[in-house]
Amino acid sequence: MITSSTLSTPSFIAASSPKETADIVLINANIHTVDDNIPWAKAVAIRSGRFMAVGNKEDVTPFIGDHTKVIDLEGRFVMPGLYDMHTHPDLALAPGYADYLNIGLEDPTPEEVKQAILDYADSHPGDGWVYGQYFVRYTFKQAGLVADRDWLDSFMPDRPVAILDRSWGCMMVNSRALALANITAETQDPRHGYIERDSITHEPSGILVDGAYAIIHATMPPTPQHALTRAYREGLHFQSGHGVVGTKYVHVCEHRLNALRSLDQDGKLSVRVEAAISWQDDIFPVKRRWELLAGERHYYRSNRLNANAVKFHFDGTHESRSSYLSTPWPGEKNWRGHLNLTPEHIVDMVVDMDRKGIRVIAHCTGDGASDIFLDAVAQARARNGNSGVRHQCAHSTTLLDTNLARFKALDVTAEFSPVGWFPSSFANARAVFGEERMQRAYNFKGVIEAEGNAVMGTDWPVSSLNPWIGFEAMITRQNPFGEEEGQFFGQPISLEQAIRVMTINGAWCMGIEQHAGSISIGKSADLIVLDRDLFDIAIKGNLHATQVELTLLEGEVTWDRMGAFTDTDMAATWQEPLPAF
Amino acid sequence: MSQQHSIPVTLVAGFLGAGKTTLLNHLLNSDHGRRMAVMVNDFGAINIDSQLIVSQTQTTVSLANGCICCTVEGDLIAQLSTLLADPQTRPEHLIIEASGVSNPVKIANTLRYPQFRQSLHIDGILTVVDAAQFDDLDSDMTRLATEQLDAADIIILNKTDLLTPDQRTALKSRWLYPNARVIESEHGVVPLALLLGVERKTTAEPVSPDGRHTPALTAPTTTFETFKAVPHQHDSLFNTWSWQSDIPLNLKALRNVMASLPAAIYRAKGICHVAEARDQRCILHLVGTRCEITPAGPWKGATPGTQLIVIGKRGAIDANTLRTLLEACHDESNLGVVID
């Protein structure tokens, strides 16, 4: 320990000495630094992944040497890279890449379903699962058949089969699948679902409804590694191409961490990733949760990757009126929504995780849920002192005004997801909290004015992985695409505030604001070059369409649409066109 | 365990404009003598006769006959829990309109969740089909149509008067399935006994321990079996038969018979003595193409026996055929014992 700290001091001084030359120098730029000491600059010099100079051309010229790559940005706008603090590329993409059975017909007849299962089994020999989609119960009715285990057993008795119904109303499994999952007459029904059974013998029929899928998923092999890796790779590619330098993939398991680690080792982790271990097995089973939380998570740690967080759904959703509110839902006498964990559970968990140095990211859509979460963090602070762990209130759709100041006081991040910030049929359908609550929905402004830390998360696939859409909408609260007129509920924030939300606030939320999040001397050389000056455009209808010309993370070129580094040894991590999601 | 009765639920599905609201109106305004709750998307669309309205809030309309009508908002689970928890609003029969754009299978699945198992059961799922609009659907609508038809226990085919006989045949061959129970109607007016499985409540009906209404039955007879048409106040289009037997029935055979009943039979209900569950009274509940046979507690001194009532289209059912079918369910291993 002593050795490493004595070594690091001289190296830092050397990095800022004019005798050292820069790897990259950007000149003739219009740089919004998000650093109050030097808010605007024209040039930067980068060496070994850090900014060694920020200022005018004359400040960087002394660092230009024979091997320095000097780029004239011709007045282009530059700002720190973006932070997307809540998203799910794996959930959005991996199932589609898993090579599961896809019958691919709109109305397959039972005979077609049978043939597809047999063909899949032939092309995937062995005793593995035949899992996929879809069958249509109606076509069974038309054929005078019953969709159940007996039907599947009649042609595939020895190999586990699980086929989803087209409308996701149920899953049909055979006897082998039931046996592997240990689903018998005695098995208890899950929450929010059931095992269809014979009314007299209670033997399972092979039809599983809603929550009962999880029993099969827990038995099946995890989503294949190649599918998870591909999903994350494409997600990272898209994010780098949109200027993201820091992100959180919330809900991971050991397999997802392995996929992220393999990308990290391949040099493809082009965004800093905080991966939050799922606290909930109904999303996907996390078989090594307790080993991970006890310390196995450190195995994955690098300067780009950490798994020092947990994620769970503390309450429900808008659509199902299960968000947990501080007072009853509109039109209800008693119904306040639903908590998935008891308040006691959350207090013990937050105190325990906080003590371990693990960030708790709690999905709280209702103002009652975030209230209880903040209480739990207060308990943790009271019992553990300030551990330095900044917990995160995810979505924060509605917050109590009385809680706004607590974000600052308790060092909790208020994270907002942009899906409902602008008028659209989707957002309008979700605006169900009642007029009074909706007026203070997505209260960035309230949190920021109370000096708390507010960030955004795209929450893909709930909304687009493109962070620029929400970036625009938090400033306008209007539909970026002009599909619908008018301003949505809640208060817009200024461009300057929104830039901080997208940059330094994200770095704070990841606990790295001392090293990243602004264009400052000594900090990680993260920046993006844009095709437009955000201070010189009409925000509405324009900001969301911003093209990122260049993305640097730790001085590494992750995205280079302008081709500035093509054919150099600093060529961008991602060379192919952006994936279109 | 609570002695609360399980509430029968009728789910009404179908496209917008198919005639669901006409049907609901008919149900609400009929003289059924039950306290009904109707959950709809928008009661503005129901056009409730203002003379009947006793009180109204933003989400609930109370009617003079004790019925209430409320809007379904968001979480069905939450709303059902609230409705069932309050003795003031707890209905004797619940009708849920599945919106013209939602999938009734999902609602039916929710109603079968374990948390509702003691408090409610699906009596029937009725899908209302507008014969005139049904054969001209785009692909999304086709998918929803098949889901609605899949969920249906009984299909109510409305506005068939607008079709030629050829069109009617084509519609049926394209959309229906073997043994589908179809009631053709011009104005959504269908006898209550078929829709709800209840008659006007003139005399107290015996209620089984699990709360499911069982038909008014005569005391078990000593006769081996009977099968006869029962005179009834039904619409003249429908008829009711009853059948009794004290020989235990083979479960599989009984299920097979119920699954293959002629399409002219819409409902069957009663108590069964099933060989595979001899010590239990089993309730048989058949609505259209769905039949459930559910244990409902011990016989408690009553003589075990089967008593069924069957409702079907007048003139389309041969009592002898029905009797033969049901007799074939007698569990062979017990015949000797009974004859002795």
Tab-separated table of N, CA and C in Angstrom, chain B residues 59-125:
chain	number	residue	atom	x	y	z
B	59	THR	N	-66.259	6.828	-10.431
B	59	THR	CA	-65.915	5.493	-10.913
B	59	THR	C	-67.016	4.457	-10.683
B	60	THR	N	-68.092	4.844	-10.008
B	60	THR	CA	-69.115	3.859	-9.673
B	60	THR	C	-70.522	4.411	-9.865
B	61	VAL	N	-71.376	3.569	-10.427
B	61	VAL	CA	-72.793	3.903	-10.512
B	61	VAL	C	-73.565	2.852	-9.733
B	62	SER	N	-74.444	3.292	-8.833
B	62	SER	CA	-75.275	2.334	-8.102
B	62	SER	C	-76.687	2.389	-8.648
B	63	LEU	N	-77.264	1.211	-8.848
B	63	LEU	CA	-78.593	1.135	-9.438
B	63	LEU	C	-79.639	0.745	-8.400
B	64	ALA	N	-80.894	1.041	-8.742
B	64	ALA	CA	-81.985	0.802	-7.810
B	64	ALA	C	-82.126	-0.676	-7.463
B	65	ASN	N	-81.804	-1.546	-8.380
B	65	ASN	CA	-81.962	-2.979	-8.100
B	65	ASN	C	-80.769	-3.556	-7.326
B	66	GLY	N	-79.917	-2.693	-6.801
B	66	GLY	CA	-78.808	-3.174	-5.975
B	66	GLY	C	-77.538	-3.420	-6.766
B	67	CYS	N	-77.656	-3.329	-8.090
B	67	CYS	CA	-76.460	-3.568	-8.891
B	67	CYS	C	-75.540	-2.362	-8.828
B	68	ILE	N	-74.257	-2.636	-8.946
B	68	ILE	CA	-73.327	-1.531	-9.108
B	68	ILE	C	-72.519	-1.731	-10.386
B	69	CYS	N	-72.121	-0.623	-10.917
B	69	CYS	CA	-71.381	-0.653	-12.160
B	69	CYS	C	-70.133	0.178	-11.919
B	70	CYS	N	-68.964	-0.390	-12.110
B	70	CYS	CA	-67.768	0.407	-11.867
B	70	CYS	C	-66.805	0.270	-13.033
B	71	THR	N	-65.928	1.258	-13.147
B	71	THR	CA	-64.996	1.231	-14.260
B	71	THR	C	-63.747	0.454	-13.854
B	72	VAL	N	-63.227	-0.288	-14.791
B	72	VAL	CA	-61.974	-1.003	-14.548
B	72	VAL	C	-60.842	-0.048	-14.865
B	73	GLU	N	-60.011	0.212	-13.872
B	73	GLU	CA	-58.872	1.086	-14.113
B	73	GLU	C	-57.640	0.345	-13.663
B	74	GLY	N	-56.721	0.190	-14.557
B	74	GLY	CA	-55.434	-0.366	-14.170
B	74	GLY	C	-55.516	-1.769	-13.637
B	75	ASP	N	-55.076	-1.938	-12.421
B	75	ASP	CA	-54.816	-3.258	-11.906
B	75	ASP	C	-56.087	-3.994	-11.495
B	76	LEU	N	-56.411	-5.015	-12.247
B	76	LEU	CA	-57.602	-5.813	-11.954
B	76	LEU	C	-57.465	-6.491	-10.601
B	77	ILE	N	-56.247	-6.949	-10.304
B	77	ILE	CA	-56.027	-7.658	-9.038
B	77	ILE	C	-56.366	-6.743	-7.868
B	78	ALA	N	-55.859	-5.513	-7.957
B	78	ALA	CA	-56.083	-4.562	-6.875
B	78	ALA	C	-57.568	-4.247	-6.750
B	79	GLN	N	-58.188	-4.061	-7.904
B	79	GLN	CA	-59.582	-3.643	-7.875
B	79	GLN	C	-60.480	-4.762	-7.352
B	80	LEU	N	-60.184	-5.989	-7.767
B	80	LEU	CA	-60.964	-7.121	-7.274
B	80	LEU	C	-60.779	-7.280	-5.776
B	81	SER	N	-59.533	-7.128	-5.326
B	81	SER	CA	-59.265	-7.285	-3.899
B	81	SER	C	-60.088	-6.283	-3.104
B	82	THR	N	-60.140	-5.049	-3.604
B	82	THR	CA	-60.898	-4.007	-2.911
B	82	THR	C	-62.389	-4.339	-2.907
B	83	LEU	N	-62.890	-4.746	-4.071
B	83	LEU	CA	-64.320	-5.033	-4.210
B	83	LEU	C	-64.740	-6.168	-3.282
B	84	LEU	N	-63.901	-7.185	-3.185
B	84	LEU	CA	-64.254	-8.365	-2.412
B	84	LEU	C	-64.093	-8.128	-0.916
B	85	ALA	N	-63.174	-7.204	-0.575
B	85	ALA	CA	-62.876	-6.995	0.845
B	85	ALA	C	-63.989	-6.218	1.545
B	86	ASP	N	-64.743	-5.436	0.797
B	86	ASP	CA	-65.726	-4.550	1.422
B	86	ASP	C	-67.093	-5.220	1.415
B	87	PRO	N	-67.627	-5.567	2.603
B	87	PRO	CA	-68.930	-6.248	2.644
B	87	PRO	C	-70.038	-5.396	2.014
B	88	GLN	N	-69.843	-4.083	2.011
B	88	GLN	CA	-70.850	-3.193	1.419
B	88	GLN	C	-70.955	-3.388	-0.097
B	89	THR	N	-69.812	-3.675	-0.723
B	89	THR	CA	-69.837	-3.757	-2.186
B	89	THR	C	-69.760	-5.191	-2.686
B	90	ARG	N	-69.522	-6.122	-1.799
B	90	ARG	CA	-69.311	-7.500	-2.223
B	90	ARG	C	-70.560	-8.002	-2.964
B	91	PRO	N	-70.434	-8.277	-4.237
B	91	PRO	CA	-71.624	-8.652	-5.003
B	91	PRO	C	-71.923	-10.147	-4.905
B	92	GLU	N	-73.117	-10.516	-5.385
B	92	GLU	CA	-73.454	-11.943	-5.465
B	92	GLU	C	-73.009	-12.517	-6.806
B	93	HIS	N	-72.835	-11.635	-7.760
B	93	HIS	CA	-72.374	-12.078	-9.077
B	93	HIS	C	-71.570	-10.927	-9.679
B	94	LEU	N	-70.479	-11.286	-10.282
B	94	LEU	CA	-69.610	-10.248	-10.841
B	94	LEU	C	-69.520	-10.444	-12.347
B	95	ILE	N	-69.690	-9.341	-13.065
B	95	ILE	CA	-69.552	-9.391	-14.520
B	95	ILE	C	-68.404	-8.464	-14.908
B	96	ILE	N	-67.476	-8.970	-15.676
B	96	ILE	CA	-66.359	-8.133	-16.100
B	96	ILE	C	-66.382	-8.026	-17.614
B	97	GLU	N	-66.404	-6.810	-18.090
B	97	GLU	CA	-66.305	-6.598	-19.522
B	97	GLU	C	-64.827	-6.531	-19.880
B	98	ALA	N	-64.423	-7.440	-20.749
B	98	ALA	CA	-63.045	-7.371	-21.239
B	98	ALA	C	-63.055	-6.378	-22.381
B	99	SER	N	-62.298	-5.321	-22.214
B	99	SER	CA	-62.311	-4.245	-23.202
B	99	SER	C	-62.180	-4.793	-24.619
B	100	GLY	N	-62.700	-4.046	-25.559
B	100	GLY	CA	-62.662	-4.479	-26.943
B	100	GLY	C	-61.261	-4.700	-27.478
B	101	VAL	N	-60.249	-4.193	-26.786
B	101	VAL	CA	-58.885	-4.352	-27.277
B	101	VAL	C	-58.023	-5.206	-26.353
B	102	SER	N	-58.614	-5.776	-25.298
B	102	SER	CA	-57.749	-6.552	-24.411
B	102	SER	C	-58.017	-8.038	-24.585
B	103	ASN	N	-57.061	-8.791	-24.114
B	103	ASN	CA	-57.094	-10.227	-24.299
B	103	ASN	C	-57.803	-10.871	-23.102
B	104	PRO	N	-58.977	-11.459	-23.340
B	104	PRO	CA	-59.728	-12.008	-22.204
B	104	PRO	C	-59.016	-13.183	-21.540
B	105	VAL	N	-58.104	-13.842	-22.279
B	105	VAL	CA	-57.376	-14.965	-21.671
B	105	VAL	C	-56.582	-14.472	-20.465
B	106	LYS	N	-56.008	-13.272	-20.609
B	106	LYS	CA	-55.200	-12.750	-19.509
B	106	LYS	C	-56.078	-12.442	-18.292
B	107	ILE	N	-57.260	-11.912	-18.546
B	107	ILE	CA	-58.156	-11.624	-17.422
B	107	ILE	C	-58.580	-12.931	-16.761
B	108	ALA	N	-58.908	-13.923	-17.583
B	108	ALA	CA	-59.312	-15.222	-17.039
B	108	ALA	C	-58.181	-15.828	-16.215
B	109	ASN	N	-56.961	-15.705	-16.722
B	109	ASN	CA	-55.804	-16.220	-15.974
B	109	ASN	C	-55.704	-15.540	-14.607
B	110	THR	N	-55.872	-14.225	-14.609
B	110	THR	CA	-55.779	-13.480	-13.354
B	110	THR	C	-56.845	-13.944	-12.360
B	111	LEU	N	-58.051	-14.188	-12.873
B	111	LEU	CA	-59.135	-14.615	-11.989
B	111	LEU	C	-58.848	-15.980	-11.361
B	112	ARG	N	-57.963	-16.728	-11.989
B	112	ARG	CA	-57.643	-18.055	-11.457
B	112	ARG	C	-56.416	-18.043	-10.544
B	113	TYR	N	-55.857	-16.868	-10.287
B	113	TYR	CA	-54.702	-16.793	-9.393
B	113	TYR	C	-55.090	-17.354	-8.024
B	114	PRO	N	-54.115	-17.930	-7.326
B	114	PRO	CA	-54.408	-18.544	-6.031
B	114	PRO	C	-55.093	-17.599	-5.048
B	115	GLN	N	-54.762	-16.309	-5.091
B	115	GLN	CA	-55.339	-15.424	-4.078
B	115	GLN	C	-56.846	-15.247	-4.207
B	116	PHE	N	-57.396	-15.628	-5.375
B	116	PHE	CA	-58.854	-15.486	-5.545
B	116	PHE	C	-59.581	-16.827	-5.469
B	117	ARG	N	-58.836	-17.898	-5.229
B	117	ARG	CA	-59.428	-19.228	-5.352
B	117	ARG	C	-60.585	-19.429	-4.384
B	118	GLN	N	-60.501	-18.854	-3.204
B	118	GLN	CA	-61.569	-19.031	-2.229
B	118	GLN	C	-62.714	-18.059	-2.479
B	119	SER	N	-62.424	-16.956	-3.117
B	119	SER	CA	-63.433	-15.894	-3.128
B	119	SER	C	-64.203	-15.782	-4.441
B	120	LEU	N	-63.661	-16.286	-5.540
B	120	LEU	CA	-64.439	-16.208	-6.771
B	120	LEU	C	-64.090	-17.342	-7.718
B	121	HIS	N	-64.978	-17.606	-8.643
B	121	HIS	CA	-64.720	-18.601	-9.679
B	121	HIS	C	-65.347	-18.119	-10.983
B	122	ILE	N	-64.766	-18.561	-12.079
B	122	ILE	CA	-65.305	-18.159	-13.374
B	122	ILE	C	-66.538	-18.979	-13.677
B	123	ASP	N	-67.664	-18.294	-13.773
B	123	ASP	CA	-68.873	-19.018	-14.169
B	123	ASP	C	-68.839	-19.256	-15.667
B	124	GLY	N	-68.611	-18.215	-16.424
B	124	GLY	CA	-68.585	-18.398	-17.863
B	124	GLY	C	-67.865	-17.266	-18.566
B	125	ILE	N	-67.341	-17.586	-19.730
B	125	ILE	CA	-66.711	-16.557	-20.562
B	125	ILE	C	-67.516	-16.480	-21.857
